[in-house]
CSV table of C-alpha atoms and ligand atoms in Angstrom, one decimal:
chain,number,residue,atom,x,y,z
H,70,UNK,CA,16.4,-16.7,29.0
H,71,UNK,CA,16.6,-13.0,29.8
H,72,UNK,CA,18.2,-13.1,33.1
H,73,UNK,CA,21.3,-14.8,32.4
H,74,UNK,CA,23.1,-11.6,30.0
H,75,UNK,CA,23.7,-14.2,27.8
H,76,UNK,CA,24.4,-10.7,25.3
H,77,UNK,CA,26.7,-8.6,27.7
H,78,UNK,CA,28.7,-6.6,26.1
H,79,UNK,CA,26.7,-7.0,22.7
H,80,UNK,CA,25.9,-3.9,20.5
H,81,UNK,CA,22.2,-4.1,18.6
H,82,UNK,CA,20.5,-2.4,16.7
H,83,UNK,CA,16.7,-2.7,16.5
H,84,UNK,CA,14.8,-0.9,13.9
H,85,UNK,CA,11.3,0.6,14.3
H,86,UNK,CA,11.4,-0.2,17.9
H,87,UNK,CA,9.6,2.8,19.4
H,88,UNK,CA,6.5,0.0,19.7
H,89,UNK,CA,5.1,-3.2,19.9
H,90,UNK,CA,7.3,-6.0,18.6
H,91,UNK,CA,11.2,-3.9,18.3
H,92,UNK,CA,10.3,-2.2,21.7
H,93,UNK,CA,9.2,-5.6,23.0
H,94,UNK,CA,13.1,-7.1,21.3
H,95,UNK,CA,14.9,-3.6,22.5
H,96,UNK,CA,13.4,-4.5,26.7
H,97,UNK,CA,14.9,-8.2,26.3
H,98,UNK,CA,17.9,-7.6,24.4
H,99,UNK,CA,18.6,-4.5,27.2
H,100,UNK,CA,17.5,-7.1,29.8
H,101,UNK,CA,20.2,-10.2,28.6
H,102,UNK,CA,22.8,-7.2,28.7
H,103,UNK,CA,23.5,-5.6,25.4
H,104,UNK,CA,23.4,-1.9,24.3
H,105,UNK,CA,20.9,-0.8,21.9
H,106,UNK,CA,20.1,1.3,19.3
H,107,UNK,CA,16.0,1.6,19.6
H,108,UNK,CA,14.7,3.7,16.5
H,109,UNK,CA,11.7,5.0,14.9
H,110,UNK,CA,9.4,7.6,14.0
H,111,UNK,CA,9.4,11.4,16.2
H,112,UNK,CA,12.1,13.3,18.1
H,113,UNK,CA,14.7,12.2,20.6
H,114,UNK,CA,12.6,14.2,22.8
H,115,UNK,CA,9.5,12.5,21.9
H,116,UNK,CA,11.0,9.2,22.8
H,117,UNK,CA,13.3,9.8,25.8
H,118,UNK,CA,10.6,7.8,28.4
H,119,UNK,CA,10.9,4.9,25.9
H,120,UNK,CA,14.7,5.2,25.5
H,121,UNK,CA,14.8,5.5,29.4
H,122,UNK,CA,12.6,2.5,29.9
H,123,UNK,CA,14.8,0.4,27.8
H,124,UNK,CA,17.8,1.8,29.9
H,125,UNK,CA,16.3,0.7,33.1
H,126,UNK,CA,17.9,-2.5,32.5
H,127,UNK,CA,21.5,-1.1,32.9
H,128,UNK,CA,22.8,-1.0,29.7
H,129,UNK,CA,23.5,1.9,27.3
H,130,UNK,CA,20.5,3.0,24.7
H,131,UNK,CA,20.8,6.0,22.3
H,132,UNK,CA,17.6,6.6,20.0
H,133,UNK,CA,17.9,7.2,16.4
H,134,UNK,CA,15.2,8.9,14.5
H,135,UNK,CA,16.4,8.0,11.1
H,136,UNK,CA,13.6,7.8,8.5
H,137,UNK,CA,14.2,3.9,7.3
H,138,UNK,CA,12.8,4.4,3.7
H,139,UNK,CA,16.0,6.5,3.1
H,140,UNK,CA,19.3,4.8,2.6
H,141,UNK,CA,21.0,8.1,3.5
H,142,UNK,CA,19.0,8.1,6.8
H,143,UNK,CA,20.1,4.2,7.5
H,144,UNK,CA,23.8,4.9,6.8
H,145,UNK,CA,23.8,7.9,9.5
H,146,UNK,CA,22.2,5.4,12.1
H,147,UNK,CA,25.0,3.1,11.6
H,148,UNK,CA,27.4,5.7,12.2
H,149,UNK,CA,26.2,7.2,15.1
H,150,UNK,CA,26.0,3.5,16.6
H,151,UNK,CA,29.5,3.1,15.5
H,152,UNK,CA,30.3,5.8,17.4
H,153,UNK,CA,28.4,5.4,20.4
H,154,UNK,CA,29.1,1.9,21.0
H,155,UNK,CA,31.8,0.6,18.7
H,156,UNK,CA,31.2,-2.8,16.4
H,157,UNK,CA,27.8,-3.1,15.4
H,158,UNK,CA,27.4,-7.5,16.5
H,159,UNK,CA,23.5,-7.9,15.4
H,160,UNK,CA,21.0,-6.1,13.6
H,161,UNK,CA,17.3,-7.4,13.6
H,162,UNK,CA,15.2,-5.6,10.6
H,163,UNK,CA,11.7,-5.3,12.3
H,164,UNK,CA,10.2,-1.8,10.5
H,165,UNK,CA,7.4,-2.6,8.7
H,166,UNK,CA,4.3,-1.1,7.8
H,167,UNK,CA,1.1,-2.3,6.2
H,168,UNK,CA,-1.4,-0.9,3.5
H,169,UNK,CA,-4.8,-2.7,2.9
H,170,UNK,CA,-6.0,-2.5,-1.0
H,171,UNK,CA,-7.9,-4.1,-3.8
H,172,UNK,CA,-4.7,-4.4,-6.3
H,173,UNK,CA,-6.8,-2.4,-8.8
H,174,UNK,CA,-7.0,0.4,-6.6
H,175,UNK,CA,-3.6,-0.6,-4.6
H,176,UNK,CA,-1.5,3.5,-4.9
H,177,UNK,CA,1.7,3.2,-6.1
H,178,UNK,CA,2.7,5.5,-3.3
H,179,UNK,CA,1.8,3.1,-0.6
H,180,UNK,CA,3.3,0.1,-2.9
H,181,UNK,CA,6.8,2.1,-3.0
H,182,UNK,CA,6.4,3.3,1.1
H,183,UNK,CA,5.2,-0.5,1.7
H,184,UNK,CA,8.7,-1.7,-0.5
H,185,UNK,CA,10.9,1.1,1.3
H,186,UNK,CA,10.4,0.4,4.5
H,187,UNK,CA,9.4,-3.8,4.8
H,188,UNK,CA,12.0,-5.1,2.8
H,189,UNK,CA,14.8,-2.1,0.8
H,190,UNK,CA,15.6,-0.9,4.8
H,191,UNK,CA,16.8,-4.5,5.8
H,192,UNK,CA,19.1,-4.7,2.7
H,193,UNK,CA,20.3,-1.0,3.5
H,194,UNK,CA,21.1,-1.9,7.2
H,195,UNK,CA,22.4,-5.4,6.0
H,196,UNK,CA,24.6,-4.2,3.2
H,197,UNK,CA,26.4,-1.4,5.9
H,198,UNK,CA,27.0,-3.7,8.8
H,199,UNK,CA,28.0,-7.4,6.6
H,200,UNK,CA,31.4,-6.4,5.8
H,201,UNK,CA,32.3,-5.7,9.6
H,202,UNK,CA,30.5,-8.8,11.2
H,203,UNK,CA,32.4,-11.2,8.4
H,204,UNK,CA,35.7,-9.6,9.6
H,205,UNK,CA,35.0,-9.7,13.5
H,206,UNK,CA,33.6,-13.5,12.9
H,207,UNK,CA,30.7,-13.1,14.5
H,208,UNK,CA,27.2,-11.3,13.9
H,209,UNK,CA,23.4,-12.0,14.0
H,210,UNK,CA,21.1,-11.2,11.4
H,211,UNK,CA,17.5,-11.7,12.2
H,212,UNK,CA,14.8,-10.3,10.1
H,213,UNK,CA,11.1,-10.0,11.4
H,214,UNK,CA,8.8,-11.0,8.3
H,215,UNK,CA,5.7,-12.7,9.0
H,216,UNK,CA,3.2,-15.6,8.2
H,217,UNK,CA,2.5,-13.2,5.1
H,218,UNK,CA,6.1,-14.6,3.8
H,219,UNK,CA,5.1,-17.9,3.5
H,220,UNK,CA,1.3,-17.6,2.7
H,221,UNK,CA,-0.7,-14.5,1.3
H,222,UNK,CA,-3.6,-12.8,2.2
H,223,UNK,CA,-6.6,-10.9,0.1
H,224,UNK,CA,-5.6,-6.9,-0.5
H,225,UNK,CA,-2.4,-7.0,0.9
H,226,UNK,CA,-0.2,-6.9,-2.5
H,227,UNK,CA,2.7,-4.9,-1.5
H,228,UNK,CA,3.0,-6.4,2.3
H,229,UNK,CA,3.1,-10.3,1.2
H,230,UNK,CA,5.2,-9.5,-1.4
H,231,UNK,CA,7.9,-7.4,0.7
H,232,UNK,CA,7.8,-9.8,3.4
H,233,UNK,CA,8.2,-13.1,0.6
H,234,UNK,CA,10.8,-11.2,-0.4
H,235,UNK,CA,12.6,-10.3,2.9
H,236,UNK,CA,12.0,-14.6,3.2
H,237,UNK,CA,14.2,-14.5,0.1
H,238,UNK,CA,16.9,-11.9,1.2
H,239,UNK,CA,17.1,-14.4,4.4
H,240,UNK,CA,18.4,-16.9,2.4
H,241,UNK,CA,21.0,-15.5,0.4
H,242,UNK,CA,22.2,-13.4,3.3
H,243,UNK,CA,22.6,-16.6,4.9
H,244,UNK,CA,24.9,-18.2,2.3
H,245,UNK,CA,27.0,-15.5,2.0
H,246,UNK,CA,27.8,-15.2,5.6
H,247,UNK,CA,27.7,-19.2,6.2
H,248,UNK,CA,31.6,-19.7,6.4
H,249,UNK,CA,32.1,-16.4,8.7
H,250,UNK,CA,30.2,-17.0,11.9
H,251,UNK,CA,27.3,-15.1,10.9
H,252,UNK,CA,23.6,-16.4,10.8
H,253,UNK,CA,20.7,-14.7,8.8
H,254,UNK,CA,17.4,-15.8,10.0
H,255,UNK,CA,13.7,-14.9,9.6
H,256,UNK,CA,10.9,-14.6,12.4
H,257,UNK,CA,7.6,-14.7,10.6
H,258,UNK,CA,4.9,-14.3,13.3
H,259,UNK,CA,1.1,-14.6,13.4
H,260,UNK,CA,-0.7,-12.3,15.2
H,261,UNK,CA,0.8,-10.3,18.0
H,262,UNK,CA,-1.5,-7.7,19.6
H,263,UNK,CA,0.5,-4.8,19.1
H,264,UNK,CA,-1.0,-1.3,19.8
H,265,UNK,CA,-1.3,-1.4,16.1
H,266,UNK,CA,-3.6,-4.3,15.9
H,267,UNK,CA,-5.2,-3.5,19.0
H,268,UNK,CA,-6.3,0.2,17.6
H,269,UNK,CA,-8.0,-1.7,14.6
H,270,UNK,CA,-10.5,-3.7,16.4
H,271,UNK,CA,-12.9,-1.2,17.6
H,272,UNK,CA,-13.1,0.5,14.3
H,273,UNK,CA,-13.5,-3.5,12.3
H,274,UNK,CA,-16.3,-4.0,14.9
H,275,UNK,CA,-18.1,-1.0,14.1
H,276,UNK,CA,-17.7,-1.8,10.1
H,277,UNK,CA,-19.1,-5.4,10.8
H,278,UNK,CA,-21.4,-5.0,13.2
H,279,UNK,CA,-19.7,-7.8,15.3
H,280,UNK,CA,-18.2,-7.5,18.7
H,281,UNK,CA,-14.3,-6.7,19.5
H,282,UNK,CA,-14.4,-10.5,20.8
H,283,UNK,CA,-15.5,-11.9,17.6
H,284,UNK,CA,-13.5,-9.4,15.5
H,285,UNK,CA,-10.3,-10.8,17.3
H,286,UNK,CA,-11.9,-14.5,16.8
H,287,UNK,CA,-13.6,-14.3,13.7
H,288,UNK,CA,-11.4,-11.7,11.8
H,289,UNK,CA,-7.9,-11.8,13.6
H,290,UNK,CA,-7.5,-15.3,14.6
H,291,UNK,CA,-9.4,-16.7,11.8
H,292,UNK,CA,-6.5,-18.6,10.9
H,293,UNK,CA,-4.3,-18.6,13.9
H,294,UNK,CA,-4.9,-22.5,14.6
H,295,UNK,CA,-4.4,-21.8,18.6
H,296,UNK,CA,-6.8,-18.6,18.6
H,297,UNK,CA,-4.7,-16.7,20.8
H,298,UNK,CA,-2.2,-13.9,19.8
H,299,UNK,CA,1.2,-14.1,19.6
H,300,UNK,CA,2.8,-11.8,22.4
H,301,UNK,CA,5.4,-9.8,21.6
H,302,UNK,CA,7.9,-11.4,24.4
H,303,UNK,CA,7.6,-15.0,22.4
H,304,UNK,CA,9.0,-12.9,19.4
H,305,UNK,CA,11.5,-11.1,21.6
H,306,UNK,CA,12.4,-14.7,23.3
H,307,UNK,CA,12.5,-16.2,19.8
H,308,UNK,CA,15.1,-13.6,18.8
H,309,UNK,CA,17.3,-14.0,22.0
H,310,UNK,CA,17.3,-17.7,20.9
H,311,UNK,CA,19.0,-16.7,17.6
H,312,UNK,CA,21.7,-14.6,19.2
H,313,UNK,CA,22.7,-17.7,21.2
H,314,UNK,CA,25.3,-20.5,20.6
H,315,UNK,CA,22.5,-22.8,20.3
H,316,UNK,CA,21.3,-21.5,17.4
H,317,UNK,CA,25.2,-21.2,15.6
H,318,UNK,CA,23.5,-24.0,12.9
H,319,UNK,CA,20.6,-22.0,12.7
H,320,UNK,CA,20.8,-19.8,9.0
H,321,UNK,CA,18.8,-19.4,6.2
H,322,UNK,CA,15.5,-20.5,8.3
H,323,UNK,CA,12.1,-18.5,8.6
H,324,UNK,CA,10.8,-19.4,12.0
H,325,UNK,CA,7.3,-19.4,12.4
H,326,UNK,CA,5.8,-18.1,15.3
H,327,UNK,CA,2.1,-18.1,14.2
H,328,UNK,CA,-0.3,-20.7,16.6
H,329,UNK,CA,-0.2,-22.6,13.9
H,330,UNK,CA,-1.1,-20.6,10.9
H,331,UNK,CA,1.0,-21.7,8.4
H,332,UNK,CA,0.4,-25.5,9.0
H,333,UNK,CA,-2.9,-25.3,7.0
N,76,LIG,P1,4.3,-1.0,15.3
N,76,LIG,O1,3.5,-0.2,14.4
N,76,LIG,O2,3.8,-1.2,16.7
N,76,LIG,O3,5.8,-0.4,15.4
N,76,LIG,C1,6.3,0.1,14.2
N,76,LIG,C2,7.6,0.8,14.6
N,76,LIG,O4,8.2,1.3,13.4
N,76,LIG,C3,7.4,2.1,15.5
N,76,LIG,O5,8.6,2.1,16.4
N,76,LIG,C4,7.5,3.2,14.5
N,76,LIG,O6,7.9,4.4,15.1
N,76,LIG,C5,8.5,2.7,13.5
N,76,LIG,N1,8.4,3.3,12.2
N,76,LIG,C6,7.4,3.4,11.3
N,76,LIG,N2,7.8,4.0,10.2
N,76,LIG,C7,9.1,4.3,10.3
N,76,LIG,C8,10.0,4.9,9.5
N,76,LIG,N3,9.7,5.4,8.3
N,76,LIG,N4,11.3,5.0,9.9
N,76,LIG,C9,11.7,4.5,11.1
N,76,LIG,N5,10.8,3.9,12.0
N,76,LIG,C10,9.5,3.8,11.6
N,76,LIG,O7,4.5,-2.4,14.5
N,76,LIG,P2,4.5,-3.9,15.0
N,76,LIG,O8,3.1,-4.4,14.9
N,76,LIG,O9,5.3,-4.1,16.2
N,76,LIG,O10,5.3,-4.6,13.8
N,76,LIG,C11,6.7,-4.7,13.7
N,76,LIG,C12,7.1,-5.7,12.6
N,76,LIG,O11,6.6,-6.9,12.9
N,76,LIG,C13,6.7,-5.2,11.2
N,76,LIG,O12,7.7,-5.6,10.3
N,76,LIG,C14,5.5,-6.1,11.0
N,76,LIG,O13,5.3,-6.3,9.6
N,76,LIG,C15,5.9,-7.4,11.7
N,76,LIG,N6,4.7,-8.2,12.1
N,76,LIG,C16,3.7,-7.7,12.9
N,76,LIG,C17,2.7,-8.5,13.2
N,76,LIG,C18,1.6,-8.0,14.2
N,76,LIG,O14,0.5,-8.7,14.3
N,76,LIG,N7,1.7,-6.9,14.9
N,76,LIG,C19,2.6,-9.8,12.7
N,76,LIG,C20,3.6,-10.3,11.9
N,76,LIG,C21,4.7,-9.4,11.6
């Protein structure tokens, strides 16, 4: 799908895409011809290979370091894409974090940081870029929840409910944009061995006693019907899908891309 620069010309912006899932979105997005915004935590400096690794493909890429749990923060981003690029055509909100916690002992820190950054920074970026798209005609919305929007797990309070509730921003995001030519979808994958997952399984090993097979097995894939991850370029390929004329009918859905998860 990549190779055709079916988004030439196209100006994204891709939060928290420094890693895994946005850095996998930022390489196809670059690679179908759009420029990108990549963003995420550390210096421009820190981040210039990435930023250059995304440019490889020929397109322009600026990084933004703005801190998504502050509105302020989101609002400058927007600008300095404005400014870089001109109109802003799709967004896709893929920051998220994750905090694991007994709701008893579940801090109230991590609830509000969990909030901030997996569901308040997509209505931020949402609510700055709307107006424009609806006027241009065009835009794409896509929002990265997870199978934790449409099912819930033990000790993960503030993460199923942030991503239930970016499900539920999806929806009304869609209806409001329905009659302007811009689509608001969800992408709610399983599993996707990130090196944020990856790092966890030789430390869950050591606390079971298990191996890292039967951690990713046993632990990860538990529930993943298919028992094999999700890689990141089915996500990224998923959200190229969105962006295309295809996929105009397509608003207001939460795709799954889980192995089967949520079918249980
Ligand atoms: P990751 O940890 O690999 O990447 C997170 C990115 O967010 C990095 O670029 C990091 O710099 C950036 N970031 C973190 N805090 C930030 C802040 N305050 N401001 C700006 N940027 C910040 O994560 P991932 O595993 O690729 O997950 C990406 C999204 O996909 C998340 O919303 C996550 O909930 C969702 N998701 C992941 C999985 C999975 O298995 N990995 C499954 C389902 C959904």
């Amino acid at each position: 799908m990549s190779d055709t620069k079916s988004l030439a010309g196209r100006n994204v912006i891709v939060t928290g895409s420094t890693s895994g899932i946005g850095l996998g979105i930022a390489h196809a997005f670059a690679k179908a011809g759009a420029n990108i915004v990549i963003n995420g935590l550390g210096t421009a400096q820190d981040n210039e290979p990435v930023r250059a690794a995304v440019a490889a493909a020929g397109t322009e890429v600026v990084f933004s370091g703005a801190n998504m749990m502050k509105s302020e923060a989101i609002s400058a981003m927007v600008d300095q894409a404005q400014s870089s690029f001109g109109a802003i055509d799709i967004i896709v909100n893929n920051v998220g974090i994750q905090h694991v916690s007994p709701i008893e002992d579940f801090p109230e820190e991590k609830w509000d940081a969990v909030m901030a950054l997996n569901l308040t920074s997509a209505f931020h970026l949402t609510r700055f870029v709307a107006g424009a798209m609806k006027q241009r005609g065009w835009g794409r919305i896509i929002n990265i929840a997870s199978a934790h929007s449409l099912v819930a797990s033990p000790y993960k309070a503030a993460y199923v409910a942030a991503k239930h509730g970016l499900a539920g921003l999806t929806k009304v995001v869609a209806l409001e944009m329905a009659e302007y030519g811009v689509t608001c979808n969800a992408i709610s994958p399983g599993y996707v061995l990130t090196p944020l997952v990856e790092a966890q399984i030789p430390d869950t090993a050591k606390a079971r006693g298990i191996t890292e097979d039967e951690v990713k097995r046993d632990v990860l894939l538990k529930a993943q019907s298919t028992k094999k991850f999700v890689t990141v370029e089915q996500v990224a390929d998923t959200a190229l899908f969105l962006c295309s004329d295809a996929a105009a009918q397509i608003t207001g859905s939460n795709i799954s891309v889980d192995g089967g998860w949520t079918a249980h």
